[in-house]
Amino acid sequence: MDIRIGIINSPREINFESSQTAQEVESIVATALESNTTFVKLVDSKGKLYIVPVSGIGYIEIGSESTRRVGFVA
C-alpha cells in the first residue's frame, strides 16, 4: 500500500509503502482527525514508525493495494 502525506507549508511530502490495508490507514487517520489527538502513527512495510502532527497534515493519499508489474506488458 503506497501512502503519501502532504505537509502544510512544506514543498516535500512523506511517501512510503505500508503493509497496513487502506481501511486500517483510513480508520487511524479519521480517528485522529475527529478526536483531539495531536499526532498520527503509521508504520511502513520495513517497520519504520512515522509520527505526523495532525495540525500539519495537508492531505493523505492512499494508493492501491495491487502489485506493480515488472517487465514489458503487451
N, C-alpha and C. Protein backbone atom coordinates (compact mmCIF):
# COMPACT_ATOMS: atom_id res chain seq x y z
N MET A 1 0.84 -1.16 0.00
CA MET A 1 0.00 0.00 0.00
C MET A 1 0.89 1.23 0.00
N ASP A 2 0.74 2.07 -0.99
CA ASP A 2 1.52 3.30 -1.09
C ASP A 2 0.78 4.42 -0.37
N ILE A 3 1.46 5.10 0.53
CA ILE A 3 0.86 6.19 1.30
C ILE A 3 1.68 7.45 1.05
N ARG A 4 0.98 8.54 0.76
CA ARG A 4 1.62 9.84 0.51
C ARG A 4 0.94 10.87 1.41
N ILE A 5 1.74 11.58 2.21
CA ILE A 5 1.21 12.57 3.14
C ILE A 5 1.78 13.93 2.79
N GLY A 6 0.90 14.88 2.47
CA GLY A 6 1.30 16.25 2.19
C GLY A 6 1.32 17.05 3.49
N ILE A 7 2.38 17.80 3.69
CA ILE A 7 2.54 18.59 4.90
C ILE A 7 2.31 20.06 4.58
N ILE A 8 1.55 20.74 5.42
CA ILE A 8 1.25 22.17 5.23
C ILE A 8 2.55 22.97 5.31
N ASN A 9 2.70 23.94 4.41
CA ASN A 9 3.86 24.84 4.35
C ASN A 9 5.17 24.11 4.11
N SER A 10 5.12 22.98 3.43
CA SER A 10 6.33 22.24 3.08
C SER A 10 6.22 21.77 1.64
N PRO A 11 7.23 22.02 0.83
CA PRO A 11 7.16 21.58 -0.57
C PRO A 11 7.33 20.07 -0.74
N ARG A 12 7.84 19.41 0.26
CA ARG A 12 8.05 17.96 0.19
C ARG A 12 6.91 17.23 0.86
N GLU A 13 6.77 15.97 0.50
CA GLU A 13 5.75 15.13 1.11
C GLU A 13 6.39 13.85 1.62
N ILE A 14 5.71 13.20 2.54
CA ILE A 14 6.17 11.93 3.07
C ILE A 14 5.57 10.83 2.20
N ASN A 15 6.41 9.93 1.70
CA ASN A 15 5.95 8.87 0.81
C ASN A 15 6.58 7.56 1.27
N PHE A 16 5.74 6.55 1.55
CA PHE A 16 6.25 5.26 1.97
C PHE A 16 5.24 4.17 1.65
N GLU A 17 5.70 2.92 1.69
CA GLU A 17 4.82 1.77 1.47
C GLU A 17 4.56 1.12 2.81
N SER A 18 3.30 0.74 3.01
CA SER A 18 2.89 0.14 4.27
C SER A 18 2.23 -1.20 4.03
N SER A 19 2.34 -2.09 5.01
CA SER A 19 1.66 -3.38 4.91
C SER A 19 0.24 -3.30 5.47
N GLN A 20 -0.13 -2.14 6.01
CA GLN A 20 -1.49 -1.95 6.51
C GLN A 20 -2.45 -1.81 5.34
N THR A 21 -3.70 -2.20 5.55
CA THR A 21 -4.70 -2.08 4.50
C THR A 21 -5.21 -0.65 4.41
N ALA A 22 -5.88 -0.33 3.31
CA ALA A 22 -6.43 1.01 3.11
C ALA A 22 -7.45 1.33 4.21
N GLN A 23 -8.24 0.36 4.62
CA GLN A 23 -9.23 0.58 5.67
C GLN A 23 -8.57 0.89 7.01
N GLU A 24 -7.47 0.20 7.33
CA GLU A 24 -6.75 0.46 8.58
C GLU A 24 -6.18 1.87 8.60
N VAL A 25 -5.54 2.27 7.51
CA VAL A 25 -4.95 3.60 7.44
C VAL A 25 -6.04 4.66 7.52
N GLU A 26 -7.12 4.47 6.78
CA GLU A 26 -8.23 5.42 6.81
C GLU A 26 -8.82 5.54 8.20
N SER A 27 -8.97 4.43 8.89
CA SER A 27 -9.52 4.43 10.25
C SER A 27 -8.60 5.17 11.22
N ILE A 28 -7.30 4.93 11.13
CA ILE A 28 -6.33 5.59 12.01
C ILE A 28 -6.37 7.10 11.81
N VAL A 29 -6.36 7.52 10.55
CA VAL A 29 -6.35 8.95 10.23
C VAL A 29 -7.67 9.61 10.61
N ALA A 30 -8.79 8.96 10.30
CA ALA A 30 -10.10 9.53 10.62
C ALA A 30 -10.29 9.68 12.12
N THR A 31 -9.87 8.69 12.88
CA THR A 31 -9.97 8.76 14.34
C THR A 31 -9.13 9.91 14.88
N ALA A 32 -7.93 10.08 14.36
CA ALA A 32 -7.05 11.17 14.82
C ALA A 32 -7.63 12.54 14.48
N LEU A 33 -8.22 12.67 13.30
CA LEU A 33 -8.78 13.95 12.89
C LEU A 33 -10.06 14.30 13.66
N GLU A 34 -10.86 13.31 14.00
CA GLU A 34 -12.11 13.55 14.71
C GLU A 34 -11.93 13.79 16.20
N SER A 35 -10.89 13.23 16.77
CA SER A 35 -10.64 13.41 18.20
C SER A 35 -9.62 14.53 18.41
N ASN A 36 -9.24 14.71 19.64
CA ASN A 36 -8.25 15.75 19.97
C ASN A 36 -6.83 15.21 19.98
N THR A 37 -6.57 14.17 19.18
CA THR A 37 -5.24 13.59 19.09
C THR A 37 -4.30 14.58 18.42
N THR A 38 -3.07 14.66 18.89
CA THR A 38 -2.13 15.63 18.34
C THR A 38 -1.27 15.06 17.22
N PHE A 39 -1.22 13.73 17.09
CA PHE A 39 -0.39 13.14 16.04
C PHE A 39 -0.98 11.82 15.55
N VAL A 40 -0.50 11.38 14.38
CA VAL A 40 -0.90 10.12 13.77
C VAL A 40 0.33 9.24 13.70
N LYS A 41 0.19 7.96 14.05
CA LYS A 41 1.29 6.99 13.95
C LYS A 41 0.98 6.02 12.82
N LEU A 42 1.89 5.91 11.86
CA LEU A 42 1.77 4.94 10.78
C LEU A 42 3.08 4.18 10.66
N VAL A 43 3.00 2.91 10.29
CA VAL A 43 4.18 2.04 10.19
C VAL A 43 4.35 1.62 8.74
N ASP A 44 5.59 1.70 8.22
CA ASP A 44 5.84 1.26 6.85
C ASP A 44 6.11 -0.24 6.80
N SER A 45 6.31 -0.75 5.59
CA SER A 45 6.48 -2.19 5.41
C SER A 45 7.79 -2.72 5.99
N LYS A 46 8.75 -1.85 6.30
CA LYS A 46 10.02 -2.27 6.88
C LYS A 46 10.04 -2.11 8.40
N GLY A 47 8.94 -1.61 8.97
CA GLY A 47 8.85 -1.46 10.41
C GLY A 47 9.17 -0.07 10.93
N LYS A 48 9.47 0.89 10.04
CA LYS A 48 9.73 2.26 10.49
C LYS A 48 8.43 2.90 10.95
N LEU A 49 8.53 3.68 12.01
CA LEU A 49 7.37 4.37 12.57
C LEU A 49 7.39 5.83 12.12
N TYR A 50 6.27 6.31 11.56
CA TYR A 50 6.13 7.69 11.14
C TYR A 50 5.12 8.35 12.07
N ILE A 51 5.55 9.42 12.73
CA ILE A 51 4.67 10.18 13.61
C ILE A 51 4.49 11.56 12.98
N VAL A 52 3.25 11.86 12.60
CA VAL A 52 2.95 13.10 11.89
C VAL A 52 1.96 13.91 12.72
N PRO A 53 2.27 15.21 12.99
CA PRO A 53 1.31 16.03 13.73
C PRO A 53 0.05 16.28 12.90
N VAL A 54 -1.10 16.10 13.52
CA VAL A 54 -2.38 16.26 12.83
C VAL A 54 -2.54 17.68 12.31
N SER A 55 -2.05 18.66 13.04
CA SER A 55 -2.20 20.05 12.61
C SER A 55 -1.39 20.37 11.36
N GLY A 56 -0.41 19.54 11.01
CA GLY A 56 0.42 19.79 9.84
C GLY A 56 0.01 19.01 8.60
N ILE A 57 -1.03 18.18 8.70
CA ILE A 57 -1.44 17.36 7.57
C ILE A 57 -2.23 18.21 6.57
N GLY A 58 -1.74 18.24 5.32
CA GLY A 58 -2.46 18.91 4.25
C GLY A 58 -3.38 17.95 3.54
N TYR A 59 -2.87 16.76 3.25
CA TYR A 59 -3.66 15.70 2.62
C TYR A 59 -2.99 14.36 2.84
N ILE A 60 -3.76 13.30 2.68
CA ILE A 60 -3.22 11.94 2.73
C ILE A 60 -3.78 11.18 1.54
N GLU A 61 -2.87 10.63 0.75
CA GLU A 61 -3.26 9.86 -0.43
C GLU A 61 -2.93 8.40 -0.14
N ILE A 62 -3.95 7.56 -0.25
CA ILE A 62 -3.77 6.13 -0.02
C ILE A 62 -3.86 5.43 -1.37
N GLY A 63 -2.77 4.79 -1.78
CA GLY A 63 -2.70 4.15 -3.09
C GLY A 63 -3.39 2.81 -3.12
N SER A 64 -3.32 2.18 -4.27
CA SER A 64 -3.95 0.88 -4.43
C SER A 64 -3.10 -0.23 -3.83
N GLU A 65 -3.74 -1.35 -3.56
CA GLU A 65 -3.05 -2.48 -2.96
C GLU A 65 -2.48 -3.43 -4.01
N SER A 66 -2.71 -3.16 -5.28
CA SER A 66 -2.23 -4.06 -6.33
C SER A 66 -0.72 -3.95 -6.47
N THR A 67 -0.10 -5.05 -6.83
CA THR A 67 1.34 -5.06 -7.02
C THR A 67 1.69 -4.51 -8.39
N ARG A 68 2.86 -3.96 -8.50
CA ARG A 68 3.32 -3.40 -9.77
C ARG A 68 3.91 -4.50 -10.64
N ARG A 69 3.66 -4.40 -11.92
CA ARG A 69 4.20 -5.38 -12.85
C ARG A 69 5.64 -5.03 -13.21
N VAL A 70 6.42 -6.05 -13.40
CA VAL A 70 7.81 -5.86 -13.78
C VAL A 70 7.99 -6.39 -15.19
N GLY A 71 8.67 -5.62 -16.03
CA GLY A 71 8.91 -6.06 -17.40
C GLY A 71 7.97 -5.42 -18.39
N PHE A 72 7.97 -5.95 -19.59
CA PHE A 72 7.14 -5.41 -20.66
C PHE A 72 5.76 -6.04 -20.62
N VAL A 73 4.76 -5.22 -20.84
CA VAL A 73 3.38 -5.69 -20.86
C VAL A 73 2.83 -5.47 -22.25
N ALA A 74 2.26 -6.51 -22.84
CA ALA A 74 1.73 -6.42 -24.21
C ALA A 74 0.31 -5.96 -24.23
